[in-house]
mmCIF file of C-alpha atoms in Angstrom:
data_model
loop_
_atom_site.group_PDB
_atom_site.id
_atom_site.type_symbol
_atom_site.label_atom_id
_atom_site.label_comp_id
_atom_site.label_asym_id
_atom_site.label_seq_id
_atom_site.Cartn_x
_atom_site.Cartn_y
_atom_site.Cartn_z
ATOM 1 C CA MET A 18 23.053 27.035 -45.006
ATOM 2 C CA LEU A 19 21.276 26.719 -41.712
ATOM 3 C CA SER A 20 22.426 23.031 -41.134
ATOM 4 C CA THR A 21 26.001 24.256 -41.067
ATOM 5 C CA ILE A 22 25.368 26.744 -38.494
ATOM 6 C CA PHE A 23 22.940 24.702 -36.048
ATOM 7 C CA LYS A 24 24.516 21.315 -35.990
ATOM 8 C CA LYS A 25 23.482 18.416 -33.523
ATOM 9 C CA LYS A 26 25.335 17.936 -30.682
ATOM 10 C CA VAL A 27 26.315 14.500 -29.269
ATOM 11 C CA SER A 28 27.579 13.075 -26.246
ATOM 12 C CA ASP A 29 30.590 10.743 -26.230
ATOM 13 C CA GLU A 30 28.157 7.930 -25.608
ATOM 14 C CA GLN A 31 26.082 8.714 -28.638
ATOM 15 C CA LEU A 32 29.133 8.919 -30.932
ATOM 16 C CA ALA A 33 30.448 5.902 -29.674
ATOM 17 C CA ASN A 34 27.078 4.114 -30.197
ATOM 18 C CA VAL A 35 26.996 5.292 -33.753
ATOM 19 C CA PHE A 36 30.540 4.585 -34.305
ATOM 20 C CA VAL A 37 30.103 1.254 -33.312
ATOM 21 C CA ASN A 38 26.918 0.373 -35.104
ATOM 22 C CA GLY A 39 28.231 1.987 -38.257
ATOM 23 C CA VAL A 40 31.329 0.255 -38.221
ATOM 24 C CA LEU A 41 29.553 -3.220 -37.570
ATOM 25 C CA ASP A 42 26.651 -2.705 -40.053
ATOM 26 C CA VAL A 43 29.400 -2.113 -42.774
ATOM 27 C CA ILE A 44 31.219 -5.106 -41.766
ATOM 28 C CA ASP A 45 27.743 -7.515 -41.936
ATOM 29 C CA LYS A 46 26.987 -5.777 -45.421
ATOM 30 C CA GLY A 47 30.726 -5.525 -46.980
ATOM 31 C CA PHE A 48 32.473 -9.226 -46.113
ATOM 32 C CA LYS A 49 30.467 -11.200 -49.198
ATOM 33 C CA GLU A 50 31.514 -8.334 -51.693
ATOM 34 C CA VAL A 51 35.045 -8.018 -50.073
ATOM 35 C CA ARG A 52 35.157 -12.007 -50.579
ATOM 36 C CA PHE A 53 33.992 -11.720 -53.979
ATOM 37 C CA ILE A 54 36.267 -9.349 -55.089
ATOM 38 C CA MET A 55 39.252 -11.019 -53.682
ATOM 39 C CA GLU A 56 38.436 -14.244 -55.223
ATOM 40 C CA GLU A 57 38.245 -12.775 -58.786
ATOM 41 C CA ASP A 58 40.973 -10.456 -58.748
ATOM 42 C CA PRO A 59 43.192 -10.897 -61.964
ATOM 43 C CA ALA A 60 46.614 -10.332 -59.708
ATOM 44 C CA PHE A 61 45.830 -14.292 -58.771
ATOM 45 C CA LEU A 62 46.677 -16.923 -61.106
ATOM 46 C CA SER A 63 44.627 -19.130 -59.403
ATOM 47 C CA ARG A 64 41.295 -18.054 -57.896
ATOM 48 C CA PRO A 65 41.606 -18.283 -53.994
ATOM 49 C CA GLN A 66 38.521 -20.259 -52.546
ATOM 50 C CA LEU A 67 37.062 -18.289 -49.977
ATOM 51 C CA GLY A 68 33.440 -19.384 -50.059
ATOM 52 C CA ASN A 69 33.914 -20.829 -46.415
ATOM 53 C CA SER A 70 35.945 -18.227 -44.968
ATOM 54 C CA SER A 71 34.960 -16.175 -41.933
ATOM 55 C CA ASP A 72 34.219 -12.994 -41.649
ATOM 56 C CA GLY A 73 36.258 -12.966 -38.290
ATOM 57 C CA HIS A 74 39.522 -11.313 -39.770
ATOM 58 C CA PHE A 75 37.937 -8.751 -41.837
ATOM 59 C CA ALA A 76 35.775 -7.633 -38.799
ATOM 60 C CA MET A 77 38.784 -7.333 -36.849
ATOM 61 C CA ILE A 78 40.876 -5.643 -39.409
ATOM 62 C CA VAL A 79 38.020 -2.853 -40.169
ATOM 63 C CA ILE A 80 37.506 -2.440 -36.616
ATOM 64 C CA VAL A 81 40.948 -1.810 -35.734
ATOM 65 C CA GLY A 82 41.778 0.488 -38.782
ATOM 66 C CA ASN A 83 39.006 2.497 -37.696
ATOM 67 C CA ILE A 84 40.175 2.598 -34.261
ATOM 68 C CA ASN A 85 43.563 3.234 -34.734
ATOM 69 C CA ALA A 86 42.237 6.187 -37.426
ATOM 70 C CA LEU A 87 40.508 8.009 -34.520
ATOM 71 C CA ASN A 88 43.845 9.861 -33.811
ATOM 72 C CA ASN A 89 43.368 11.528 -36.473
ATOM 73 C CA SER A 90 40.459 13.130 -35.953
ATOM 74 C CA PHE A 91 40.284 13.586 -32.156
ATOM 75 C CA SER A 92 42.597 15.281 -29.394
ATOM 76 C CA SER A 93 44.420 12.543 -27.023
ATOM 77 C CA LYS A 94 42.300 13.515 -24.321
ATOM 78 C CA LYS A 95 39.099 13.062 -26.337
ATOM 79 C CA LEU A 96 40.360 9.791 -27.424
ATOM 80 C CA GLN A 97 40.917 8.697 -23.554
ATOM 81 C CA THR A 98 37.399 9.507 -22.866
ATOM 82 C CA LEU A 99 35.572 7.893 -26.311
ATOM 83 C CA GLU A 100 37.996 4.696 -26.470
ATOM 84 C CA PRO A 101 37.127 3.019 -23.717
ATOM 85 C CA LEU A 102 33.412 3.581 -24.371
ATOM 86 C CA ILE A 103 33.928 2.016 -27.894
ATOM 87 C CA PHE A 104 35.840 -0.993 -26.513
ATOM 88 C CA GLU A 105 32.806 -1.535 -24.342
ATOM 89 C CA LYS A 106 29.999 -1.263 -26.968
ATOM 90 C CA LEU A 107 32.099 -3.589 -29.332
ATOM 91 C CA ALA A 108 32.717 -6.004 -26.616
ATOM 92 C CA ASP A 109 29.220 -6.617 -25.945
ATOM 93 C CA ALA A 110 28.291 -6.939 -29.601
ATOM 94 C CA PHE A 111 30.755 -9.884 -29.661
ATOM 95 C CA GLU A 112 29.991 -11.017 -26.293
ATOM 96 C CA MET A 113 32.948 -10.895 -24.954
ATOM 97 C CA THR A 114 34.908 -8.790 -22.399
ATOM 98 C CA LYS A 115 36.071 -5.380 -22.536
ATOM 99 C CA HIS A 116 39.612 -7.058 -21.529
ATOM 100 C CA GLU A 117 39.595 -10.065 -24.438
ATOM 101 C CA LEU A 118 38.280 -7.056 -26.997
ATOM 102 C CA GLU A 119 41.448 -5.373 -26.216
ATOM 103 C CA GLU A 120 43.882 -7.777 -26.435
ATOM 104 C CA HIS A 121 42.384 -8.818 -29.919
ATOM 105 C CA HIS A 122 42.737 -5.072 -30.796
ATOM 106 C CA LYS A 123 46.371 -5.216 -29.453
ATOM 107 C CA ASP A 124 47.491 -8.353 -31.609
ATOM 108 C CA TYR A 125 45.808 -7.092 -34.444
ATOM 109 C CA THR A 126 47.278 -3.898 -34.307
ATOM 110 C CA SER A 127 50.674 -5.302 -34.051
ATOM 111 C CA PHE A 128 50.369 -7.861 -36.692
ATOM 112 C CA MET A 129 49.025 -4.617 -39.032
ATOM 113 C CA ASN A 130 51.677 -2.751 -38.200
ATOM 114 C CA ARG A 131 54.416 -5.440 -38.801
ATOM 115 C CA VAL A 132 52.720 -6.272 -42.175
ATOM 116 C CA ASN A 133 52.699 -2.513 -43.156
ATOM 117 C CA HIS A 134 56.317 -1.525 -41.809
ATOM 118 C CA PRO A 135 58.112 0.938 -42.649
ATOM 119 C CA SER A 136 54.546 2.663 -43.675
ATOM 120 C CA LYS A 137 52.086 4.040 -40.852
ATOM 121 C CA VAL A 138 49.285 4.414 -43.248
ATOM 122 C CA THR A 139 46.122 2.892 -41.871
ATOM 123 C CA LEU A 140 44.554 2.087 -44.919
ATOM 124 C CA TYR A 141 47.455 0.386 -46.408
ATOM 125 C CA SER A 142 47.928 -1.747 -43.227
ATOM 126 C CA MET A 143 44.477 -2.929 -43.686
ATOM 127 C CA SER A 144 44.965 -4.376 -46.960
ATOM 128 C CA LYS A 145 48.136 -5.715 -46.303
ATOM 129 C CA ALA A 146 46.570 -7.572 -43.284
ATOM 130 C CA MET A 147 43.239 -8.798 -45.388
ATOM 131 C CA PHE A 148 45.971 -10.496 -47.939
ATOM 132 C CA TYR A 149 47.739 -12.085 -45.183
ATOM 133 C CA LYS A 150 45.112 -13.227 -42.983
ATOM 134 C CA TYR A 151 43.111 -14.555 -45.700
ATOM 135 C CA LYS A 152 46.433 -16.466 -47.069
ATOM 136 C CA LEU A 153 46.546 -14.959 -50.440
ATOM 137 C CA ASN A 154 50.290 -15.432 -51.400
ATOM 138 C CA ASP A 155 49.633 -19.234 -52.447
ATOM 139 C CA PHE A 156 47.670 -17.923 -55.318
ATOM 140 C CA GLN A 157 50.227 -15.055 -56.703
ATOM 141 C CA ASP A 158 52.558 -15.634 -59.337
ATOM 142 C CA ASP A 159 55.909 -17.174 -58.484
ATOM 143 C CA TYR A 160 57.710 -13.916 -58.707
ATOM 144 C CA PHE A 161 55.674 -12.277 -55.529
ATOM 145 C CA LYS A 162 55.122 -15.630 -53.802
ATOM 146 C CA SER A 163 58.782 -16.325 -53.498
ATOM 147 C CA MET A 164 59.234 -12.372 -51.979
ATOM 148 C CA ASP A 165 55.532 -13.263 -49.582
ATOM 149 C CA SER A 166 55.104 -10.069 -50.464
ATOM 150 C CA PRO A 167 51.401 -8.927 -52.281
ATOM 151 C CA ASN A 168 51.307 -7.829 -56.043
ATOM 152 C CA PRO A 169 51.060 -3.916 -55.949
ATOM 153 C CA LEU A 170 48.292 -4.366 -58.117
ATOM 154 C CA PHE A 171 46.235 -6.238 -55.810
ATOM 155 C CA LEU A 172 47.096 -3.981 -52.983
ATOM 156 C CA LYS A 173 46.145 -0.750 -55.149
ATOM 157 C CA ARG A 174 42.827 -2.412 -55.690
ATOM 158 C CA MET A 175 42.390 -3.782 -52.438
ATOM 159 C CA ASP A 176 43.118 -0.004 -50.660
ATOM 160 C CA GLU A 177 40.467 1.195 -52.980
ATOM 161 C CA ILE A 178 38.084 -1.306 -51.734
ATOM 162 C CA MET A 179 38.949 -0.777 -48.049
ATOM 163 C CA LYS A 180 38.947 2.768 -47.849
ATOM 164 C CA ASN A 181 35.059 2.166 -48.004
ATOM 165 C CA PHE A 182 35.164 0.686 -44.884
ATOM 166 C CA LEU A 183 37.140 3.708 -42.781
ATOM 167 C CA TRP A 184 34.700 5.721 -41.094
ATOM 168 C CA ASN A 185 34.350 9.517 -42.801
ATOM 169 C CA TRP A 186 34.938 11.831 -39.881
ATOM 170 C CA GLU A 187 34.788 14.854 -42.230
ATOM 171 C CA ALA A 188 31.348 13.978 -43.279
ATOM 172 C CA PHE A 189 30.182 13.286 -39.355
ATOM 173 C CA PHE A 190 31.628 16.672 -38.563
ATOM 174 C CA LYS A 191 29.526 18.779 -41.066
ATOM 175 C CA ARG A 192 26.599 17.681 -39.408
ATOM 176 C CA TYR A 193 27.252 17.033 -35.404
ATOM 177 C CA LYS A 194 29.061 18.921 -32.737
ATOM 178 C CA ILE A 195 30.632 16.740 -30.285
ATOM 179 C CA HIS A 196 30.327 17.862 -27.021
ATOM 180 C CA MET A 197 33.373 18.887 -25.184
#
């Protein structure tokens, strides 16, 4: 009861740190499991051989999905201060410049919007991006392969998986208050 009255206040800097560290943590811990699930999905006629696949695409898909989803939880004014901090911290984590990371973000955002068109649902764009970036079309039955489109059953399962990689802002706001 008192925890709902007395929330811990966090600065933009603290919020960016928690967000970046949390997202990077789920990426590190989650890719092997996601790769295994994709390899074992019953929608594929033959098993995708993703064992040697890098987690680079997965990392960028999760990062872009989470950054793009910030629009649903923060005002545009708050995003003007928060996003640059997030990009700086991510760039440091990946040992690249902020500009390079912003370019990767822009490229992946464009790609995810394109494969998800006309939908604007971030979660769906993440699932479709996984399908295309890991070249899973080659393993589908001829019907979906000829359309170059993911099997809807695979996408539904992928949506359930990928939603675990989106930051839960509702739970965060129950415990913390953001400095304005």
